[in-house]
Short mmCIF file of N, CA, C and O in Angstrom, two decimals:
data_model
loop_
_atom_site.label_atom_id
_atom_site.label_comp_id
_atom_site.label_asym_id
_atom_site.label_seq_id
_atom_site.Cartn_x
_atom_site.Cartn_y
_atom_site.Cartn_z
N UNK H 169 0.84 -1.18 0.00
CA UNK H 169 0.00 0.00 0.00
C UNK H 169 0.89 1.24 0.00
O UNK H 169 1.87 1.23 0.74
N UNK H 170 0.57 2.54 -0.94
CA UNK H 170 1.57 3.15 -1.04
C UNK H 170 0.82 4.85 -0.43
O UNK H 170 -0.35 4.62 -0.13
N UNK H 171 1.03 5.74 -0.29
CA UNK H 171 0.69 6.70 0.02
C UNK H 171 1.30 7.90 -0.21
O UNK H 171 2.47 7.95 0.15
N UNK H 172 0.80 8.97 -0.75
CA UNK H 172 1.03 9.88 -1.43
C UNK H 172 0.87 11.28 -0.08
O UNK H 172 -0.11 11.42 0.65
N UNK H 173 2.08 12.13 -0.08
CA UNK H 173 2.75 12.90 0.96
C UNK H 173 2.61 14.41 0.24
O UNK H 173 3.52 14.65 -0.56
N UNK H 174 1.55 15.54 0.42
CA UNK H 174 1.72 16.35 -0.35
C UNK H 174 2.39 17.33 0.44
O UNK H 174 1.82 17.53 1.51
N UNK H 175 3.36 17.99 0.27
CA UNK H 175 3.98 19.28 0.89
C UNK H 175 4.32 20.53 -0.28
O UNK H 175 5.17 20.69 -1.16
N UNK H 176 3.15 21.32 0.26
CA UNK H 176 2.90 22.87 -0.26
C UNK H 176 4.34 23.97 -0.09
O UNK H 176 4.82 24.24 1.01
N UNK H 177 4.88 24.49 -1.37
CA UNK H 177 5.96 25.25 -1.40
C UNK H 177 5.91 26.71 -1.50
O UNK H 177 5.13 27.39 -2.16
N UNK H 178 6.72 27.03 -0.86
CA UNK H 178 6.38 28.66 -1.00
C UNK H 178 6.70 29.23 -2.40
O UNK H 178 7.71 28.80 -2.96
N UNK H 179 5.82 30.26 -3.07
CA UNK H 179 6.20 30.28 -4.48
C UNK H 179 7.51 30.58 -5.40
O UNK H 179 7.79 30.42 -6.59
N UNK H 180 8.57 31.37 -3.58
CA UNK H 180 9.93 31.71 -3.84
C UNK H 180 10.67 30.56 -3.61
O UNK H 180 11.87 30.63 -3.39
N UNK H 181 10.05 29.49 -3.65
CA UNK H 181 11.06 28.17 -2.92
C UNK H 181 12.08 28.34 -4.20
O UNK H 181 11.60 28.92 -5.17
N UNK H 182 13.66 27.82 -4.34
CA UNK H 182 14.50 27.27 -4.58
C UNK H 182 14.42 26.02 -4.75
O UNK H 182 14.91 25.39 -3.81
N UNK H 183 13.89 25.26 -5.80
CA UNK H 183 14.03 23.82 -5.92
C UNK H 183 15.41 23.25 -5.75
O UNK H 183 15.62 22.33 -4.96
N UNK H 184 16.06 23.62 -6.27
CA UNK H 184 17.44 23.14 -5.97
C UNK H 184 18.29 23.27 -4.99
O UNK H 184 19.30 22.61 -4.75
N UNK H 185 17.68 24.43 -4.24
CA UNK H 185 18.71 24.37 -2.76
C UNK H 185 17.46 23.47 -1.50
O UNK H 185 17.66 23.26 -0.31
N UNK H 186 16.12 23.09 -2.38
CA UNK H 186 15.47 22.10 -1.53
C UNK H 186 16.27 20.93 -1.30
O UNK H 186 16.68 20.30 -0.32
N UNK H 187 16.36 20.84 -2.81
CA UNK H 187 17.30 19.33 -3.08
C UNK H 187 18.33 18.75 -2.48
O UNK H 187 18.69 17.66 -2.04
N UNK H 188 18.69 19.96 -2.61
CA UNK H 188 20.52 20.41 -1.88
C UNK H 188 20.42 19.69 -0.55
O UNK H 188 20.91 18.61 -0.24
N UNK H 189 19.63 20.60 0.24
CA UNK H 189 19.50 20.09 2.06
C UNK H 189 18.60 19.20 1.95
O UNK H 189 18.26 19.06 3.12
N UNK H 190 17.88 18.38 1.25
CA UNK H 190 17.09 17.10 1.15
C UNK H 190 17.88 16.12 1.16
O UNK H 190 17.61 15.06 1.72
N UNK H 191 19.29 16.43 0.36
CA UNK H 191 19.98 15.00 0.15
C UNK H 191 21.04 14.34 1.41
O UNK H 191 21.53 13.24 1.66
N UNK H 192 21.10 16.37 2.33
CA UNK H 192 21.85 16.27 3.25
C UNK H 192 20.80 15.55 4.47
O UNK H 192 21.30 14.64 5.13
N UNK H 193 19.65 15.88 4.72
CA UNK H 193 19.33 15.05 5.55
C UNK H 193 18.91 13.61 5.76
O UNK H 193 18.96 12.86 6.73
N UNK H 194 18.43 13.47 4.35
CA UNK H 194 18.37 12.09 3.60
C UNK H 194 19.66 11.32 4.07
O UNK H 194 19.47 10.41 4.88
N UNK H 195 20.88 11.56 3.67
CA UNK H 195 21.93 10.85 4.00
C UNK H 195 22.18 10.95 5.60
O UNK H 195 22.41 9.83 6.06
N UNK H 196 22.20 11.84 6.45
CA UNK H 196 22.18 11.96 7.39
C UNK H 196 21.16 10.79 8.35
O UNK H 196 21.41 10.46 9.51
N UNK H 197 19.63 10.13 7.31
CA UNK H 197 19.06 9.79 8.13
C UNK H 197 19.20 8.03 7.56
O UNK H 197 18.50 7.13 8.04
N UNK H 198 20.15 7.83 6.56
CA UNK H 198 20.59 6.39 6.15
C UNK H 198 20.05 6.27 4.37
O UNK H 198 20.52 5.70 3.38
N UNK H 199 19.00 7.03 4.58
CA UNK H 199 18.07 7.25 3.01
C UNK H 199 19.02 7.41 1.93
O UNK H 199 20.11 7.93 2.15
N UNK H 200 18.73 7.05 0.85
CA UNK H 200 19.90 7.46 -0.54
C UNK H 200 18.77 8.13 -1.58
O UNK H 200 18.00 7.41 -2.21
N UNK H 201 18.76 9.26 -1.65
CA UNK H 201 17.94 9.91 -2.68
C UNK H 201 18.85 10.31 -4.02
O UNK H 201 20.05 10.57 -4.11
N UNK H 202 17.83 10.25 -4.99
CA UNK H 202 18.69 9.99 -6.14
C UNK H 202 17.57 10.70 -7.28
O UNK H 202 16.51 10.12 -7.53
N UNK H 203 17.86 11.74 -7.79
CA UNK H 203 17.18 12.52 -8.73
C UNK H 203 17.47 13.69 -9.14
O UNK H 203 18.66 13.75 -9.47
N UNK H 204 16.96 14.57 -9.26
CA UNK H 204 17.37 16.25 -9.74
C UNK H 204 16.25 17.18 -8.93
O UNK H 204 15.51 16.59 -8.14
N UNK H 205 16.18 18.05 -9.04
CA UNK H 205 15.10 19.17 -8.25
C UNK H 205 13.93 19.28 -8.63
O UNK H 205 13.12 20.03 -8.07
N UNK H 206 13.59 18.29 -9.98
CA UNK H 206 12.27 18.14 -9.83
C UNK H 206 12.03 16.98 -9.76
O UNK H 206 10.99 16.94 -9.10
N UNK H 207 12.43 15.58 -10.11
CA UNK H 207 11.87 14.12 -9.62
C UNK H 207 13.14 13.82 -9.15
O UNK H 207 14.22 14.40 -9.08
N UNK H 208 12.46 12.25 -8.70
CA UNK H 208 13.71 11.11 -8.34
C UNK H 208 13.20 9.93 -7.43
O UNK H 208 12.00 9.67 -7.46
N UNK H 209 13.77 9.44 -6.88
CA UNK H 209 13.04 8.48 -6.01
C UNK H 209 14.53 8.50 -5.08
O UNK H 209 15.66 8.89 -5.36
N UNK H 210 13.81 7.76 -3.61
CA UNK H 210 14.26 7.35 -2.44
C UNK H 210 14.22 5.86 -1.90
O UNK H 210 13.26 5.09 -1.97
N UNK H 211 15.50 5.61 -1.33
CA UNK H 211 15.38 3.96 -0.62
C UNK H 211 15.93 4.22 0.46
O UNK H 211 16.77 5.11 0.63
N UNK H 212 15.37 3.25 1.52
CA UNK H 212 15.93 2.75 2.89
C UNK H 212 15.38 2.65 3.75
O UNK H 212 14.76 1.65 3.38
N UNK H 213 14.92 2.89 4.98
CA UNK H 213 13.64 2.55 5.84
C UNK H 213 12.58 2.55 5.41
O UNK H 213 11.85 1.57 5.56
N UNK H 214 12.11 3.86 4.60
CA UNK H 214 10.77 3.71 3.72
C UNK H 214 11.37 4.07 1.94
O UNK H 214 12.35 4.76 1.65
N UNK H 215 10.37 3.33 0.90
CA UNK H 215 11.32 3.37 -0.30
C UNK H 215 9.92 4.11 -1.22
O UNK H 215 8.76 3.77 -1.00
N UNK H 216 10.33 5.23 -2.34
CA UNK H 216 9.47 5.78 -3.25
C UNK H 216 10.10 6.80 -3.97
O UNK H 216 11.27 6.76 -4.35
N UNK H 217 9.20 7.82 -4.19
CA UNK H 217 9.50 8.68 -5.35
C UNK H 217 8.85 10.26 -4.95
O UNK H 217 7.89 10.42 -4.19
N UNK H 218 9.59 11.35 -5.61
CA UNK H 218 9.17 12.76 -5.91
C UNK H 218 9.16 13.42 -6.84
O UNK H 218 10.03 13.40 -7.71
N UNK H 219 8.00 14.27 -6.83
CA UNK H 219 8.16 15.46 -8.23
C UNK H 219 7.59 16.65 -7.54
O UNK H 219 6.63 16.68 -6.77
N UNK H 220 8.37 17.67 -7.97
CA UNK H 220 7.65 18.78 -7.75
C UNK H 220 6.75 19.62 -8.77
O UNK H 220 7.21 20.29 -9.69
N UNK H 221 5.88 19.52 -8.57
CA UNK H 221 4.91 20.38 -9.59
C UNK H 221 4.20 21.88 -8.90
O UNK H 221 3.24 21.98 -8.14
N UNK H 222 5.05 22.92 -9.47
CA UNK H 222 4.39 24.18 -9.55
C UNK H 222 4.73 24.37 -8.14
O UNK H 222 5.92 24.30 -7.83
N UNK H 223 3.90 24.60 -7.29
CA UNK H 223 4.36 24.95 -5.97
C UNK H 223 4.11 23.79 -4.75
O UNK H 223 4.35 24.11 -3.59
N UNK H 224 3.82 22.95 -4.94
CA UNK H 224 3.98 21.59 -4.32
C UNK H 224 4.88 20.65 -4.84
O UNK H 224 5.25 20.52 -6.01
N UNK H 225 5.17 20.07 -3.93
CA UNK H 225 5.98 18.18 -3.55
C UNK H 225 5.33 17.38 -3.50
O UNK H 225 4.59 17.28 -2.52
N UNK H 226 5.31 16.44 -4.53
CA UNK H 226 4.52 15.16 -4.05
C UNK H 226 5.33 14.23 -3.82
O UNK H 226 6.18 13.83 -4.61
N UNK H 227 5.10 13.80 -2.69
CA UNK H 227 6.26 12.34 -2.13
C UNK H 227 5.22 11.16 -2.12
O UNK H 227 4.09 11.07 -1.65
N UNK H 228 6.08 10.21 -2.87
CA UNK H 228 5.25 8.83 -2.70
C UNK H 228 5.67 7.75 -2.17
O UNK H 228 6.40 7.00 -2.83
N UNK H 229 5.34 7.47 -0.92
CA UNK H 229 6.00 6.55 -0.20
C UNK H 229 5.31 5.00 -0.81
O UNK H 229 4.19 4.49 -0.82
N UNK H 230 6.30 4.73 -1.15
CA UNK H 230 5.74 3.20 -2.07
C UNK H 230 5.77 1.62 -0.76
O UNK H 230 4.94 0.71 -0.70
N UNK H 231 6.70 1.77 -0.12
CA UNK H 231 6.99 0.89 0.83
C UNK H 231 7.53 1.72 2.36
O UNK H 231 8.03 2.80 2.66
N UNK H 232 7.14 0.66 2.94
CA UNK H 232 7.40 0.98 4.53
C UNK H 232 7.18 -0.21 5.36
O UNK H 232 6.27 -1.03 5.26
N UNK H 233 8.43 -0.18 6.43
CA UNK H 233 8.45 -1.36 7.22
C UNK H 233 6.78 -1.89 8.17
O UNK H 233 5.93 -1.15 8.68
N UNK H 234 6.81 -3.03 8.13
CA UNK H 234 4.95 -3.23 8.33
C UNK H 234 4.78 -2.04 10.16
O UNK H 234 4.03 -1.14 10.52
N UNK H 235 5.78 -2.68 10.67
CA UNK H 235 5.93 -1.98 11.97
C UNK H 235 5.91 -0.48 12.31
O UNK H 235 5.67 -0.07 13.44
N UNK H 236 6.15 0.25 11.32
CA UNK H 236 6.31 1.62 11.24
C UNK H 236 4.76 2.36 10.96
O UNK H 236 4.25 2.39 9.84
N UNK H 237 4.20 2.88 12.07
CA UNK H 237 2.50 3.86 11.56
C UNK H 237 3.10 4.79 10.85
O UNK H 237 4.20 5.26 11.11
N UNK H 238 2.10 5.20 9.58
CA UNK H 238 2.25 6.37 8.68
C UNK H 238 2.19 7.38 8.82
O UNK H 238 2.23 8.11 7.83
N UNK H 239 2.06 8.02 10.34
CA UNK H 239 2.03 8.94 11.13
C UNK H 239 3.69 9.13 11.12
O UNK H 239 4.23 10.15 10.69
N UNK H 240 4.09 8.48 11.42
CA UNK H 240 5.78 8.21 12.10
C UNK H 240 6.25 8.48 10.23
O UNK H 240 7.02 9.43 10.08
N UNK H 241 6.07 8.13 9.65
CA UNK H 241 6.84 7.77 8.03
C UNK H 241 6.63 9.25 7.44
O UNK H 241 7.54 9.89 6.92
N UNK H 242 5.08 9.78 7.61
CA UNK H 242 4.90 10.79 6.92
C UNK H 242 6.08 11.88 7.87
O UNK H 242 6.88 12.54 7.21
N UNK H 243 6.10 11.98 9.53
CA UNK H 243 6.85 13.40 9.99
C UNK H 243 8.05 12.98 9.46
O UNK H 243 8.67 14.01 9.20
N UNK H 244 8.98 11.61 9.04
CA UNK H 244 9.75 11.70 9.10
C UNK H 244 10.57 11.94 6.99
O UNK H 244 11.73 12.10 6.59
N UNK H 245 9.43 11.86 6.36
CA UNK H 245 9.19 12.47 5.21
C UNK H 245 9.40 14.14 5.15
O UNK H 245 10.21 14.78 4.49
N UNK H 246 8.53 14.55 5.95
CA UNK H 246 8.49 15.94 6.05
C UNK H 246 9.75 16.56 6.60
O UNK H 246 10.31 17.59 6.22
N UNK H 247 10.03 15.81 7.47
CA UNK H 247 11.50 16.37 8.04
C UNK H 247 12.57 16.32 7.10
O UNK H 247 13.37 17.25 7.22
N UNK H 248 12.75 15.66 6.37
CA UNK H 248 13.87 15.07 4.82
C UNK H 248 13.40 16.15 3.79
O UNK H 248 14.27 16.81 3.22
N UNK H 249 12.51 16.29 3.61
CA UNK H 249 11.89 17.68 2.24
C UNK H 249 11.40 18.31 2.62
O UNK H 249 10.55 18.63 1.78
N UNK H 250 11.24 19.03 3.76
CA UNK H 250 10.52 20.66 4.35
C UNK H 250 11.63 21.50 4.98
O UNK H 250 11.38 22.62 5.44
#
């Protein structure tokens, strides 16, 4: 079951300096993200994909450990790309 993570951007956002500190906390949190500033996908505790369209992020968490609530997956989504 996969679930779709929307996070709203400010219209001055910097896609690329999102990216930038996305990949730093990503790695920081074991995650390997792998894309450009507008798609890509992610693996490691939870595994999926992103695009940014217009002034939103859509994160798609494709997999997640059965043990982990989507409460816990989504803050820790948001914390990696916000």
């Amino acid at each position: 079951m996969s679930r779709m993570i929307e996070i709203p951007l400010s219209a001055d956002t910097d896609a690329a300096a999102l990216m930038a500190r996305a990949r730093g906390e990503a790695k920081s949190a074991g995650i390997v993200l792998e894309g450009d500033d507008q798609s890509g996908r992610f693996r490691g505790t939870a595994d999926g994909n992103y695009r940014v369209e217009g002034t939103n992020l859509f994160v798609e968490v494709t997999s997640k450990p059965s043990f982990a609530p989507w409460g816990m997956v989504e803050s820790a989504i948001r914390k990696v790309f916000a």
